[in-house]
XYZ file of C-alpha atoms in Angstrom:
243
model
C 84.975 98.368 126.668
C 85.167 96.099 123.400
C 82.421 94.318 122.630
C 84.498 90.977 120.857
C 82.369 88.122 119.026
C 84.226 85.039 118.627
C 82.897 82.005 115.716
C 84.741 79.074 115.783
C 84.053 75.049 116.529
C 87.523 74.427 118.317
C 86.634 74.560 121.662
C 90.294 74.689 123.507
C 91.050 77.074 120.445
C 87.854 80.159 121.176
C 88.884 78.831 124.656
C 92.404 80.353 123.771
C 91.224 83.402 121.884
C 88.184 84.138 124.411
C 90.537 84.239 127.175
C 93.664 86.335 125.903
C 91.536 88.694 124.629
C 89.235 88.836 127.983
C 92.979 89.752 129.726
C 94.150 91.692 127.332
C 89.946 94.146 128.240
C 87.652 93.215 125.815
C 84.288 91.414 126.243
C 83.390 88.108 124.955
C 81.494 86.622 123.482
C 81.409 83.736 121.751
C 79.479 81.026 118.841
C 80.539 77.062 118.184
C 78.760 77.027 114.549
C 78.042 79.858 111.995
C 74.108 80.248 112.429
C 74.295 80.799 116.428
C 77.601 83.751 115.711
C 75.479 85.466 112.676
C 71.957 85.544 114.928
C 74.287 86.861 117.955
C 75.692 89.331 115.854
C 73.019 90.906 114.528
C 72.033 90.261 118.731
C 74.861 91.559 120.211
C 76.314 93.678 117.459
C 80.182 94.376 118.595
C 82.876 96.172 117.692
C 84.670 92.943 115.910
C 83.796 90.030 115.034
C 86.449 86.873 114.765
C 85.598 84.680 112.511
C 86.555 80.809 111.364
C 86.459 80.126 108.030
C 85.654 76.293 108.453
C 82.580 76.126 110.715
C 79.924 73.720 111.616
C 75.924 74.044 109.557
C 76.759 77.080 107.585
C 80.869 77.627 106.325
C 82.069 80.776 107.733
C 82.659 82.515 103.425
C 78.536 83.251 103.925
C 78.589 83.825 106.846
C 80.567 87.511 106.264
C 78.283 87.960 103.073
C 75.100 87.936 105.345
C 76.323 89.321 107.637
C 78.351 92.503 104.900
C 74.369 92.106 103.502
C 72.912 93.406 106.504
C 73.207 97.299 107.029
C 72.704 96.594 111.028
C 76.804 94.462 110.301
C 77.749 95.485 107.591
C 80.086 98.352 108.801
C 81.660 95.845 111.894
C 85.349 94.159 111.034
C 86.065 91.111 110.044
C 89.030 88.854 111.761
C 89.261 85.094 109.563
C 90.895 83.201 111.473
C 91.091 79.254 109.771
C 94.200 77.172 109.112
C 93.212 77.277 105.612
C 96.609 79.337 103.750
C 95.949 78.767 100.171
C 96.640 82.171 98.805
C 92.836 81.557 97.126
C 91.039 80.838 99.997
C 92.456 84.526 101.666
C 91.638 85.493 98.166
C 88.184 84.368 99.171
C 87.804 85.139 102.800
C 88.350 89.186 101.905
C 85.836 89.080 98.934
C 82.995 87.998 100.967
C 84.258 90.423 102.577
C 86.490 90.012 105.336
C 89.047 92.727 106.883
C 92.265 90.892 107.984
C 92.840 87.687 107.820
C 95.129 85.375 110.200
C 95.828 81.665 109.757
C 96.048 79.027 112.261
C 99.169 78.896 113.903
C 99.063 82.078 115.373
C 101.157 83.725 118.398
C 99.029 86.192 120.506
C 100.570 89.062 120.333
C 99.822 88.628 116.889
C 96.271 87.969 117.086
C 96.424 91.496 119.712
C 97.994 93.495 116.610
C 95.321 92.526 114.293
C 93.211 92.778 116.948
C 93.939 96.757 117.823
C 94.438 97.708 114.071
C 90.910 96.594 113.238
C 88.959 98.040 116.516
C 91.379 101.183 115.865
C 89.688 102.113 112.291
C 85.853 101.445 113.440
C 85.778 105.152 114.549
C 82.649 107.016 113.546
C 86.010 109.349 112.017
C 89.140 107.306 110.441
C 92.472 108.791 111.008
C 92.297 110.695 107.924
C 89.822 113.622 109.911
C 92.180 113.244 112.908
C 95.430 115.485 111.243
C 94.966 118.366 109.077
C 96.079 115.968 105.900
C 95.852 115.991 102.613
C 91.640 114.815 102.250
C 91.520 116.134 98.320
C 93.818 116.237 94.408
C 92.055 116.606 90.511
C 89.219 115.377 90.597
C 89.195 113.241 93.729
C 87.870 114.148 97.809
C 87.837 112.415 100.968
C 85.369 112.528 102.660
C 85.661 110.648 106.436
C 82.915 111.860 108.354
C 80.730 108.947 105.463
C 83.966 106.694 103.892
C 83.123 108.503 101.132
C 85.181 109.892 97.544
C 83.670 112.055 95.056
C 85.360 111.040 91.905
C 84.391 113.572 88.973
C 81.708 115.066 90.840
C 80.758 111.392 91.416
C 79.795 110.197 94.633
C 82.130 106.454 95.125
C 81.152 104.930 98.512
C 83.817 103.327 100.290
C 84.547 100.150 102.962
C 86.926 101.997 105.920
C 90.331 99.588 104.555
C 89.429 100.834 100.775
C 89.079 104.278 102.186
C 92.373 104.008 104.271
C 94.135 102.835 101.592
C 93.380 105.510 99.646
C 93.661 108.156 101.345
C 97.552 106.404 102.820
C 98.310 106.450 98.392
C 97.181 110.193 98.613
C 99.739 111.338 100.940
C 101.829 110.450 99.141
C 100.863 111.227 95.399
C 103.233 110.454 92.312
C 104.726 108.486 93.863
C 105.397 104.538 95.027
C 104.084 102.965 97.515
C 105.845 99.900 99.650
C 103.597 97.793 100.712
C 105.573 97.419 103.455
C 104.119 101.484 104.301
C 100.906 100.693 102.968
C 100.568 97.349 105.163
C 102.244 98.888 108.412
C 99.830 102.472 107.367
C 96.432 100.949 107.404
C 96.377 97.680 108.005
C 98.566 98.683 111.369
C 101.010 96.136 112.440
C 104.174 94.907 111.336
C 104.017 93.348 107.860
C 104.990 89.372 107.030
C 104.774 90.283 102.807
C 101.736 89.458 102.798
C 101.037 91.212 99.572
C 98.060 89.572 98.288
C 95.853 91.326 101.127
C 96.915 94.666 99.653
C 96.577 93.409 95.917
C 92.966 92.135 97.575
C 91.576 96.043 97.946
C 93.293 97.831 95.055
C 91.199 95.362 93.137
C 88.366 96.544 94.617
C 89.436 99.748 94.717
C 89.892 99.913 91.003
C 86.593 98.276 89.996
C 84.950 101.564 91.814
C 86.792 104.264 90.574
C 88.678 103.042 87.222
C 86.235 103.064 83.869
C 88.914 99.733 82.885
C 90.148 98.186 86.151
C 91.802 95.991 83.778
C 93.755 98.668 82.184
C 94.311 100.819 85.392
C 95.140 104.869 85.148
C 95.139 105.686 88.485
C 95.681 103.460 90.770
C 99.342 102.088 88.715
C 101.628 99.269 89.569
C 104.993 99.259 89.794
C 105.992 96.093 89.930
C 108.810 94.848 92.519
C 107.871 98.121 94.383
C 104.759 98.953 95.335
C 101.380 100.909 94.441
C 101.630 105.448 92.967
C 98.465 106.711 92.622
C 98.168 108.859 90.006
C 95.136 111.916 88.806
C 95.212 115.483 86.232
C 95.241 117.739 88.562
C 92.649 119.360 87.828
C 88.777 117.018 86.214
C 88.243 118.353 83.243
C 85.955 115.776 82.512
C 83.528 113.124 84.404
C 84.918 110.286 82.601
C 87.088 108.613 85.302
C 84.074 107.921 87.126
C 83.633 104.183 87.461
C 79.665 103.361 86.359
């Protein structure tokens, strides 16, 4: 039974979330502030953390950053719950290490869909390793067992989301992949034009793979259409590896 830790200072919201998660078959623990939440995350090692941003004592952004810096919790998926809906808040949440973002008020079915999608990616071997799919082209080789990319002979460590996103683009190398297709395949739910979610993670990938992330050569934006991974067929040199 997957264990989920809910960190939220609103008793009504926390209880609503917990009850519905338990009815869906999850083992749920709760914390009402950032310090208790971080302590429980270290103690319980849950399969997923649902984290409110506006918490007493320590805010959710800080808690998420701390969890990501600790190797014991670094790879636990984090679903942020918040009443904030501004684009900048979402960007800050993703930059802090969140995997997904759910704005209050939300429908229970939407919450459960996001939870299922995040738990799907917690498998030690990601979706890419479960099928006979493309794992290498030219200078890029994906290593599913370690969530790594071999990029121009350099090893690049990826987060689960970055790995799945790069894998999604690699399957359609040279083709433009629409945001809705990326959200369905990588995040696992039907999208609602949540372009900023993709944009932040594309930026993280470019930082790791592009020689100049501000002027990408390989992970290209096709304005109004989506993203396209364009790689040379043969790795002529290691100049593409990030420093």
